[in-house]
Short mmCIF file of C-alpha atoms in Angstrom, two decimals:
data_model
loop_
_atom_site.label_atom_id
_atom_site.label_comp_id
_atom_site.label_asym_id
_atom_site.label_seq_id
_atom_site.Cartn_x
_atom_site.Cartn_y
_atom_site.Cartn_z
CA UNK I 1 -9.17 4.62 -25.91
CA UNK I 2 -6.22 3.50 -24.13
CA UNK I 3 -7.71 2.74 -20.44
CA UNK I 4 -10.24 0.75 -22.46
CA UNK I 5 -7.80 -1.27 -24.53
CA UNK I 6 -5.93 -1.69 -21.03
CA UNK I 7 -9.08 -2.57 -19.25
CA UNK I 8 -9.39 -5.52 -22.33
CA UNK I 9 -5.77 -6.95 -21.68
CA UNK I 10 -6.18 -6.93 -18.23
CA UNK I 11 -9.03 -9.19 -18.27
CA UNK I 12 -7.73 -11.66 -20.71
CA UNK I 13 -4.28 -11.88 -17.94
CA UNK I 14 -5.90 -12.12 -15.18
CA UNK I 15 -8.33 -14.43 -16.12
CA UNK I 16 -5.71 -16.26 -17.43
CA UNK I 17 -3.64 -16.55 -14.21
CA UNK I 18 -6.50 -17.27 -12.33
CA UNK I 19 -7.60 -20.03 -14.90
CA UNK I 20 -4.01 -21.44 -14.55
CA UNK I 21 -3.76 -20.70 -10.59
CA UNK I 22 -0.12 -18.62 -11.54
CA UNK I 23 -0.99 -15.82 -8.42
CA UNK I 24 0.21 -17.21 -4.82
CA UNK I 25 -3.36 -17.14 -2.55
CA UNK I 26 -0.89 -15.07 -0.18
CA UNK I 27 -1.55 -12.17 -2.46
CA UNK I 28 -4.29 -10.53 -1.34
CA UNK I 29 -4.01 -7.56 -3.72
CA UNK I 30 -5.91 -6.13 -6.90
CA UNK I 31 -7.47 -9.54 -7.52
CA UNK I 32 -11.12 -10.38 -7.33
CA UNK I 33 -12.74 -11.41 -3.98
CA UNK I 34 -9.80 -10.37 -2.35
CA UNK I 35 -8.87 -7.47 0.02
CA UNK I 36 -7.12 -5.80 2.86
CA UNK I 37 -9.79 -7.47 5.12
CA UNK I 38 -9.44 -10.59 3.80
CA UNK I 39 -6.07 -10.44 4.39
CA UNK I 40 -6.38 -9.22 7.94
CA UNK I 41 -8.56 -12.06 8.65
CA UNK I 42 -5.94 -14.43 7.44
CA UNK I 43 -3.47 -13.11 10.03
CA UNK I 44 -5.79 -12.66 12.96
CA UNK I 45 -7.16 -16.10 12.10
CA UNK I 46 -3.56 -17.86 12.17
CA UNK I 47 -2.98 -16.02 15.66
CA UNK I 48 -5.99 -17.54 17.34
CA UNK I 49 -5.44 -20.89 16.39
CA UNK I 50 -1.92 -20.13 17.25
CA UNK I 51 -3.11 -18.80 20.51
CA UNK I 52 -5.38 -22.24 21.25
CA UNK I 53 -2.60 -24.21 20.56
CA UNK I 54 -0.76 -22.64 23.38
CA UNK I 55 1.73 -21.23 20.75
CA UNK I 56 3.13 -17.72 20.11
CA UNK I 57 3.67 -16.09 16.80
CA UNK I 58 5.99 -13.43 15.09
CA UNK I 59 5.39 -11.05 12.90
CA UNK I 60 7.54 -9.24 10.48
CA UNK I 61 6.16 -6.10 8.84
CA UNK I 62 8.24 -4.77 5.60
CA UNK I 63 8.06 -1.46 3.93
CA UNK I 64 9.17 -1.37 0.55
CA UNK I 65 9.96 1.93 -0.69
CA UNK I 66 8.69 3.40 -4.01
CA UNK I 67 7.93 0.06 -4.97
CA UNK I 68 6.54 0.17 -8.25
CA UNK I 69 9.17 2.93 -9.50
CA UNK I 70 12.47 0.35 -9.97
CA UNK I 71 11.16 -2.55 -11.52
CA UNK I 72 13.45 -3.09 -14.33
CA UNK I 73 11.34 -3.46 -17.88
CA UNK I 74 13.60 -6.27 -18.79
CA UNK I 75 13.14 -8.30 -15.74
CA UNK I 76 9.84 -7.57 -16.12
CA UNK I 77 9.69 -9.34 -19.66
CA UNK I 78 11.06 -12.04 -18.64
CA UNK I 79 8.76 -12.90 -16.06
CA UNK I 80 5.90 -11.92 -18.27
CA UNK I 81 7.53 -14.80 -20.91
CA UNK I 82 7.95 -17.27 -17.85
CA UNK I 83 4.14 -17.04 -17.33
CA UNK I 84 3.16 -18.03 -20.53
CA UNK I 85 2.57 -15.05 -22.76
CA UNK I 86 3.83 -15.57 -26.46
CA UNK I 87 6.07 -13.16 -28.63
CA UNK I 88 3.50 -11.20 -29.74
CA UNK I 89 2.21 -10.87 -26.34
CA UNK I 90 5.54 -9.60 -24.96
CA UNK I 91 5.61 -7.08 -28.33
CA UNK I 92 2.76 -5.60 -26.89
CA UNK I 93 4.19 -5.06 -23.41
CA UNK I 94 7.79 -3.57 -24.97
CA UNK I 95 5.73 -0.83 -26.21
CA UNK I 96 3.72 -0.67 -23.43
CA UNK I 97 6.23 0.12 -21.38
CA UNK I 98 9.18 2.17 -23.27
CA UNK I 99 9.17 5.48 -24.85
CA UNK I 100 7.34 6.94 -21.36
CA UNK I 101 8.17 10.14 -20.15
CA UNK I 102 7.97 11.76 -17.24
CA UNK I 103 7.77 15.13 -16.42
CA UNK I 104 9.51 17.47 -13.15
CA UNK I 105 8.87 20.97 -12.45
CA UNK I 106 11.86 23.05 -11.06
CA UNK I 107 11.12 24.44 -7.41
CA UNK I 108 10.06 27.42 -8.40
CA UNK I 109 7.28 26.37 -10.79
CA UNK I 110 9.20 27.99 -13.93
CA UNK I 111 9.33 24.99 -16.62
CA UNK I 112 9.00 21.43 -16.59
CA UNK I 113 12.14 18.92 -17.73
CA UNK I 114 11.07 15.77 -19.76
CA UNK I 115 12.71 12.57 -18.76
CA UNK I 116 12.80 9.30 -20.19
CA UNK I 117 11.94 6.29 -18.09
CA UNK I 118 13.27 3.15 -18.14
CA UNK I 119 11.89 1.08 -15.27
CA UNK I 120 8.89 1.03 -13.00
CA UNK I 121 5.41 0.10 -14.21
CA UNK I 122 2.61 3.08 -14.97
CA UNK I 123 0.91 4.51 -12.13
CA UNK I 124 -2.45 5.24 -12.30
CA UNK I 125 -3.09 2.99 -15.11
CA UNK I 126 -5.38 -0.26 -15.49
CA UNK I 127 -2.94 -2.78 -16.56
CA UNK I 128 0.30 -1.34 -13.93
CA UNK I 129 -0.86 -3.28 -10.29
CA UNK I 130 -1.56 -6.45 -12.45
CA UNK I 131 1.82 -6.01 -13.83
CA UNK I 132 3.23 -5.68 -10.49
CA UNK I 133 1.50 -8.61 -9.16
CA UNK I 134 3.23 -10.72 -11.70
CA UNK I 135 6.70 -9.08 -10.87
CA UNK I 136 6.05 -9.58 -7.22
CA UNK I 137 5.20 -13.47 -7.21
CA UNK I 138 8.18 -14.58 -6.92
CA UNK I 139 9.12 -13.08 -3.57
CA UNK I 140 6.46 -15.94 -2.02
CA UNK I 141 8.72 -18.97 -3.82
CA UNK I 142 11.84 -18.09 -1.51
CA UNK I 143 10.25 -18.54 1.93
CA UNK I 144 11.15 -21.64 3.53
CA UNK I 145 9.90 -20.95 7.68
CA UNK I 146 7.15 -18.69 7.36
CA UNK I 147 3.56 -17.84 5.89
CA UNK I 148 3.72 -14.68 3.61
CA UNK I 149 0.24 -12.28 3.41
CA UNK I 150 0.80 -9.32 0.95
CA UNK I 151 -1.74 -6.95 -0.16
CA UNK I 152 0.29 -5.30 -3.34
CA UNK I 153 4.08 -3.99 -2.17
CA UNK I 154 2.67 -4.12 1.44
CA UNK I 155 4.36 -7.29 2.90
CA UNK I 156 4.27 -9.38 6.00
CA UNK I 157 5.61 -12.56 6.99
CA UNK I 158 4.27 -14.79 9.71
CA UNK I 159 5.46 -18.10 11.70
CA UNK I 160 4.58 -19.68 15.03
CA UNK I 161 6.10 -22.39 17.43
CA UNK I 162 5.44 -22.98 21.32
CA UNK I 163 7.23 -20.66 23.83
CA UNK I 164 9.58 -23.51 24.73
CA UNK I 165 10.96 -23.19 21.00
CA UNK I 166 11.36 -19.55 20.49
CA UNK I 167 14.13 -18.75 20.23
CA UNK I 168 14.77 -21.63 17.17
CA UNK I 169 11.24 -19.48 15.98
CA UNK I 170 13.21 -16.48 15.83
CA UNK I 171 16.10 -17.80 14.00
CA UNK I 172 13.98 -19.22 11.42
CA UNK I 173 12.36 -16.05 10.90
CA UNK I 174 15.30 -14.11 10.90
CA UNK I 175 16.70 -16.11 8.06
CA UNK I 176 13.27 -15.71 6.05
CA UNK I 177 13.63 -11.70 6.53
CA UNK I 178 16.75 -11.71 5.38
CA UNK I 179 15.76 -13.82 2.25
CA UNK I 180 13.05 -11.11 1.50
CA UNK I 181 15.71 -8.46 1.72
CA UNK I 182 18.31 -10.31 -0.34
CA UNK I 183 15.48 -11.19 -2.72
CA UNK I 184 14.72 -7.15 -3.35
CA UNK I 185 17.93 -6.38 -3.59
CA UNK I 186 18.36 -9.02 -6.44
CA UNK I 187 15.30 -7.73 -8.26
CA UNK I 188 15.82 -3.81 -8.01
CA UNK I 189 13.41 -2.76 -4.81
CA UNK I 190 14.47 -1.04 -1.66
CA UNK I 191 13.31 -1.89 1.44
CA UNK I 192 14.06 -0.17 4.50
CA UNK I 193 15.61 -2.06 7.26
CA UNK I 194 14.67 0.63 9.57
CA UNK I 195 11.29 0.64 8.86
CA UNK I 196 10.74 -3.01 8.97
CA UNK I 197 8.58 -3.88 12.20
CA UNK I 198 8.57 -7.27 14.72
CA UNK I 199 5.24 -7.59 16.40
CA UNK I 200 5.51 -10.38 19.16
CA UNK I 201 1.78 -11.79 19.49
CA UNK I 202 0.31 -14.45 21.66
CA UNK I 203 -1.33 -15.02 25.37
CA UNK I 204 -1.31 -12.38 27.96
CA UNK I 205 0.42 -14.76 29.88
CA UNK I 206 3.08 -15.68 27.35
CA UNK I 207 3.71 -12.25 26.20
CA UNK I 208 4.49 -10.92 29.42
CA UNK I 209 6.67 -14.10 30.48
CA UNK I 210 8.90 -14.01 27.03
CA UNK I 211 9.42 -9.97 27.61
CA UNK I 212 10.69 -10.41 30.87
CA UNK I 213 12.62 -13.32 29.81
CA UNK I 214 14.19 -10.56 27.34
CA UNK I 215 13.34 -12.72 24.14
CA UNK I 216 16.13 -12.75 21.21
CA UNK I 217 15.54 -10.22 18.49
CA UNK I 218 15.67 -10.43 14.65
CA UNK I 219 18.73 -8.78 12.80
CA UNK I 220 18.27 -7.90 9.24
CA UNK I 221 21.16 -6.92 7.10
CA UNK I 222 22.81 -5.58 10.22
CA UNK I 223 20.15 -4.17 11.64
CA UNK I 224 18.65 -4.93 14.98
CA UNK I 225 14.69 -5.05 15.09
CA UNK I 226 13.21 -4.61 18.26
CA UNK I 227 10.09 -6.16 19.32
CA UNK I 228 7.23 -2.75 18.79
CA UNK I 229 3.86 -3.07 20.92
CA UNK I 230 1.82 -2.63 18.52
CA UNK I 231 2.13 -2.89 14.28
CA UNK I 232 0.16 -0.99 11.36
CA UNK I 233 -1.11 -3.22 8.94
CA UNK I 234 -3.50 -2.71 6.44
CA UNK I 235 -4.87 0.23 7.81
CA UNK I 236 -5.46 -1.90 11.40
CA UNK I 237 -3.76 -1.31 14.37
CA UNK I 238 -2.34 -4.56 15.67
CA UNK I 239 -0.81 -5.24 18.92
CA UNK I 240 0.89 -8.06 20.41
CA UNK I 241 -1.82 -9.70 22.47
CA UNK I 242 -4.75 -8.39 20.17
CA UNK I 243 -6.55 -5.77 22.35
CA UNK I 244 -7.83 -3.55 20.49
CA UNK I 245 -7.98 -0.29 22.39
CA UNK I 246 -5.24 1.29 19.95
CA UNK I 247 -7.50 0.45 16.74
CA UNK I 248 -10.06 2.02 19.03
CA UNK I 249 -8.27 5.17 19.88
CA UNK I 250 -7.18 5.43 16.15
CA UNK I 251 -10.81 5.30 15.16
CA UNK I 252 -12.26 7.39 17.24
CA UNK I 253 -9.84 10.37 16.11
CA UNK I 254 -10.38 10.08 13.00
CA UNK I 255 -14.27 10.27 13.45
CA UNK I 256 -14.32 12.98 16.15
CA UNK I 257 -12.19 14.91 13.19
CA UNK I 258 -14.53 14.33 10.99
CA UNK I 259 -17.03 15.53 12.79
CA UNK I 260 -15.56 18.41 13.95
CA UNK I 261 -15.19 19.58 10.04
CA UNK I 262 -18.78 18.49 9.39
CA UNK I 263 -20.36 20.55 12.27
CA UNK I 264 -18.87 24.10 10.38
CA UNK I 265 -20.84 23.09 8.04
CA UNK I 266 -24.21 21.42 9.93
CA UNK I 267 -26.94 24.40 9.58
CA UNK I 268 -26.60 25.11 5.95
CA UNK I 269 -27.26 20.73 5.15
CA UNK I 270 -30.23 18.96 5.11
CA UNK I 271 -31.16 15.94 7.42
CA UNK I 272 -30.86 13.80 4.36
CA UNK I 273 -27.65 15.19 3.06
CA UNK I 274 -26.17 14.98 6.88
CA UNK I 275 -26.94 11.46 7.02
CA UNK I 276 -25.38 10.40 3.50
CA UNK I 277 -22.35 12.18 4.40
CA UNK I 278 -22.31 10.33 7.69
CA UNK I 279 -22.59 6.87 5.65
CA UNK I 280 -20.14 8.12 3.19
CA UNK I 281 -17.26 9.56 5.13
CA UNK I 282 -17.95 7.64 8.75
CA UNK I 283 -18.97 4.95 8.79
CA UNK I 284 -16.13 3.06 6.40
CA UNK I 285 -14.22 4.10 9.25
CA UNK I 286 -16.55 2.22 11.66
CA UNK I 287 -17.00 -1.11 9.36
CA UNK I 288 -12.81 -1.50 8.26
CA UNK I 289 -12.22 -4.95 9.48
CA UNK I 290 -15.19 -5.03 12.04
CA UNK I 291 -14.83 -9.41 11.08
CA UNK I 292 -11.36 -9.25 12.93
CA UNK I 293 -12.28 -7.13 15.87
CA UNK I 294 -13.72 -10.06 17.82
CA UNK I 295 -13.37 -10.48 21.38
CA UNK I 296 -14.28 -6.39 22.57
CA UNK I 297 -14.38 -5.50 26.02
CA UNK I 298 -17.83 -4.06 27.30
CA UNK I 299 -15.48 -0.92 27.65
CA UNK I 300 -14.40 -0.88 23.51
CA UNK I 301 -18.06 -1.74 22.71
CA UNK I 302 -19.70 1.33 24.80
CA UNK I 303 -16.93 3.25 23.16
CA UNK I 304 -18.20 2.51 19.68
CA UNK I 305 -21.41 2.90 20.58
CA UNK I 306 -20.07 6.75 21.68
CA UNK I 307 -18.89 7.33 18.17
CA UNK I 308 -22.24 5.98 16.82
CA UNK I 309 -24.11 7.99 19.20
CA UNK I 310 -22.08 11.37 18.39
CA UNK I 311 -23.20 10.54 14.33
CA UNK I 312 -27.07 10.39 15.23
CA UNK I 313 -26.28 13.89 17.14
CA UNK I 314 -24.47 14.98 14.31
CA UNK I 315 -27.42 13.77 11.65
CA UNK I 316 -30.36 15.22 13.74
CA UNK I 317 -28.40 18.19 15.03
CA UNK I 318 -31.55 19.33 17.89
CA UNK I 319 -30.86 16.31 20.16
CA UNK I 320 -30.89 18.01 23.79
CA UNK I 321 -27.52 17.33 25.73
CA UNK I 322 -28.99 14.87 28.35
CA UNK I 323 -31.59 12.96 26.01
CA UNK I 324 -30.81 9.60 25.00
CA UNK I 325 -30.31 8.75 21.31
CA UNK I 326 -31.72 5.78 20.96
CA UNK I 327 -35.35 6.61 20.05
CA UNK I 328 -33.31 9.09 17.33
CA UNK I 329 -31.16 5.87 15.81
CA UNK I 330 -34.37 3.81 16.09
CA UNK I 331 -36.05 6.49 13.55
CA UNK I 332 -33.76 6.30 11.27
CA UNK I 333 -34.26 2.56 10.74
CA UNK I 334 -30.92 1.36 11.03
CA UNK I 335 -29.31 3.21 8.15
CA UNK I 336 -25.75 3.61 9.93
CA UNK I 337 -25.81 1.00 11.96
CA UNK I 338 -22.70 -0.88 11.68
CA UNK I 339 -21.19 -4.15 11.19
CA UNK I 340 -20.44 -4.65 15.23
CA UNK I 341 -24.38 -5.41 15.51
CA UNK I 342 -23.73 -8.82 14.57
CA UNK I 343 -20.91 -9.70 16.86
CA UNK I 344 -23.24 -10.19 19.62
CA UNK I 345 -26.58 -10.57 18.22
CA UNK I 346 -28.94 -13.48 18.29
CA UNK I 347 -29.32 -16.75 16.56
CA UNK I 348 -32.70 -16.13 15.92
CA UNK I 349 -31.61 -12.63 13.86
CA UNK I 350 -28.99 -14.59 12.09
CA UNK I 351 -31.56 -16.97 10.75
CA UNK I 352 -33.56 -13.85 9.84
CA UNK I 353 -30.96 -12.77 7.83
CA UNK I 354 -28.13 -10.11 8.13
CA UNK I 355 -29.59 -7.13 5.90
CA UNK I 356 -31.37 -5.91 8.86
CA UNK I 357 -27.97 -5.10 10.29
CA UNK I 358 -25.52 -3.55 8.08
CA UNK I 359 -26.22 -1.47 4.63
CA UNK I 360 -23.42 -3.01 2.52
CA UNK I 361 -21.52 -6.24 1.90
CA UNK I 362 -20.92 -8.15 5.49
CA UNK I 363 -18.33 -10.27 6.86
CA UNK I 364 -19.11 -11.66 10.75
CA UNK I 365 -17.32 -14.11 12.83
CA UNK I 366 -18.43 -16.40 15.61
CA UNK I 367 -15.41 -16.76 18.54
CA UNK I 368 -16.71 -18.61 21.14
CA UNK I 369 -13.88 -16.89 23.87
CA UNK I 370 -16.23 -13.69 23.57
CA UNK I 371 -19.79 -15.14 22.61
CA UNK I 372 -22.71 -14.98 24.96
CA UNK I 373 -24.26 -17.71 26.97
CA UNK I 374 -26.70 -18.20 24.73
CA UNK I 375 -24.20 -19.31 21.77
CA UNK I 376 -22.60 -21.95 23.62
CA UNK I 377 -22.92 -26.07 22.32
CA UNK I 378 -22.09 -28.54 24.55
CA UNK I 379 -18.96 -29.95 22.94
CA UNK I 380 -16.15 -31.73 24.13
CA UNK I 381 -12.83 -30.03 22.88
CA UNK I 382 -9.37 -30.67 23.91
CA UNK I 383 -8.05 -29.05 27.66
CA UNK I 384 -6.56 -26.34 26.09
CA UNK I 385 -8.51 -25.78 22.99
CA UNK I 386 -11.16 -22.97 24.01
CA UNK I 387 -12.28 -21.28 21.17
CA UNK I 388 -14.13 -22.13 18.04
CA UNK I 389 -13.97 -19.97 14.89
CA UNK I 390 -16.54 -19.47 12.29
CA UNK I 391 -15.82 -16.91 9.12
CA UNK I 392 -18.46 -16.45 6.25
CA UNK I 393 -18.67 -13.49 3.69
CA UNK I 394 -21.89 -12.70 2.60
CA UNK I 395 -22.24 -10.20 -0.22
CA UNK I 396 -25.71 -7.89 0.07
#
């Protein structure tokens, strides 16, 4: 009875902070039509445009620790009251939250020890991320130099300017970082200096010319941030001038494991049962964020097609070594193909429709830096504008 009555109060608040537009758009967490992709796209999209404007970008990654443990329940309240919600409303929510327990096990397994709790919103409830989401808000309002994207606790912070002004870019973003770390240190959260990340991303040619220009760096609350290669965000590998052979890499691993647990297993499944587990447990893998991974060599796309190729030997498990699979992924009518078919297919197919390419709900882009001959308009654009950028979601 409770995740129901939580389930009803969470769709009366959110419906009324989306009614009353009280979320920032920057949070990309727990809310409808909204995702990690969605918020990948937004910071992929900002690069490229940064990127035709002949301007570089930085990127701050921050990792909050524990976040939903130390919210205070007061604080909480308050915010809760600031949003609107009435006395009785905020009633509800006092005994919501208070008189929780929570319960630790000695070491050894003997007993358990029974502690009160006094901050932190429930974990593994309905109504807790919506709660945090509320808490969280605020963080966005302090920004003064930068774009924020969040997805839940997971923040970044993003802010661009032409290589001739970088080093007035960094100091601006320093400033913002350190507002984000004074701001969760005013409202209970920790977040680790140490583990915050600066990502560097623009041009080939600008990237290499501001490293060996040694670019200033970021402090935050003392502590120096040096520029990293490459950044994990939202389950993405991102590096500084968006090649994608480390997203690649991190892929492919986690498929070829996959696999190589699957194959113990091979002659005691069914054809059928091989392939569902293939669509099941690979081929999310395959899809994450296929909208943002525009602009693949012909290397990265043969290695795809690798990993799709080992999955058809894995589903049909008699394909001879030398014999080529694509009679075999013909058969099976295009049931785990992937969401890469569309990043170089044809107008003509588009028109058709996308459901002969992917099984679930698709997202595609258009960048004309990486599209085929036969894509091109004849349009005059500025002399350094070169690539047009077209995003649609399309729900199966």
């Amino acid at each position: 009875m409770s995740k129901i009555l939580e389930r009803v109060i969470h769709t009366q608040l959110i419906t009324y902070l989306i009614d009353h537009d009280l979320l920032s758009p920057h949070q990309h967490g727990f809310r409808p039509s909204h995702s990690t992709q969605t918020a990948i796209l937004n910071i992929t999209e900002r690069v490229r445009s940064a990127i035709d404007e002949r301007m570089v970008s930085v990127l701050v990654s921050f990792d909050f620790s524990k976040a939903f443990d130390p919210i205070p329940h007061r604080r909480l309240l308050v915010q809760l009251s600031e949003i609107g919600c009435d006395d009785l409303s905020i009633r509800w929510f006092v005994d919501y939250l208070s008189l929780r327990s929570l319960a630790v096990r000695n070491a050894d397994g003997s007993h358990f020890h029974l502690y009160r709790t006094t901050s932190g919103v429930p974990q593994g409830s309905v109504l807790g991320p919506l709660l945090f989401l509320i808490y969280i808000n605020s963080l966005l309002s302090i920004l003064s130099h930068s774009h924020a994207i969040i997805f839940a606790d997971d923040t970044q912070i993003i802010s661009h300017a032409p290589p001739s002004q970088f080093r007035d870019l960094v100091s601006r973003m320093s400033a913002d970082a350190n507002a984000v770390h004074q701001w969760a240190l005013d409202n209970g959260l920790s977040l680790k200096a140490q583990k915050t990340r600066v990502l560097l991303l623009g041009s080939r040619v600008f990237i290499n010319a501001l490293s060996r220009a040694n670019p200033p760096i970021i402090v935050l609350a003392g502590t120096i941030l040096e520029y990293s290669p490459s950044v994990k965000i939202f389950g993405l590998v991102l590096d500084s001038k968006l090649n994608w052979d480390a997203q690649i890499s991190s892929v492919s691993s986690k498929i070829h494991y996959a696999l190589y647990s699957l194959r113990h297993h091979r002659n005691s499944l069914s054809r059928y049962l091989r392939l569902r587990l293939v669509q099941v447990l690979i081929v999310p893998h395959l899809d994450y964020a296929a909208a943002a991974l525009t602009s693949l060599t012909a290397e990265q796309k043969l290695r795809l097609q690798c990993l799709q190729n080992a999955c058809i030997r894995f589903i049909y498990g008699n394909i001879p070594r030398m014999a080529h699979v694509t009679p075999y992924r013909l058969a099976l009518e295009q049931s785990i193909n992937t969401k890469f078919t569309l990043h170089d297919c044809s107008p003509w197919a588009i028109v058709r429709g996308p459901g002969a390419f992917a099984p679930s709900a698709l997202a595609w882009r258009w960048s004309w830096r990486a599209a085929p001959a036969f894509w091109l308009v004849p349009l005059r654009v500025g002399a350094h504008w070169v690539s047009l950028c077209f995003c649609k979601y399309i729900n199966m």
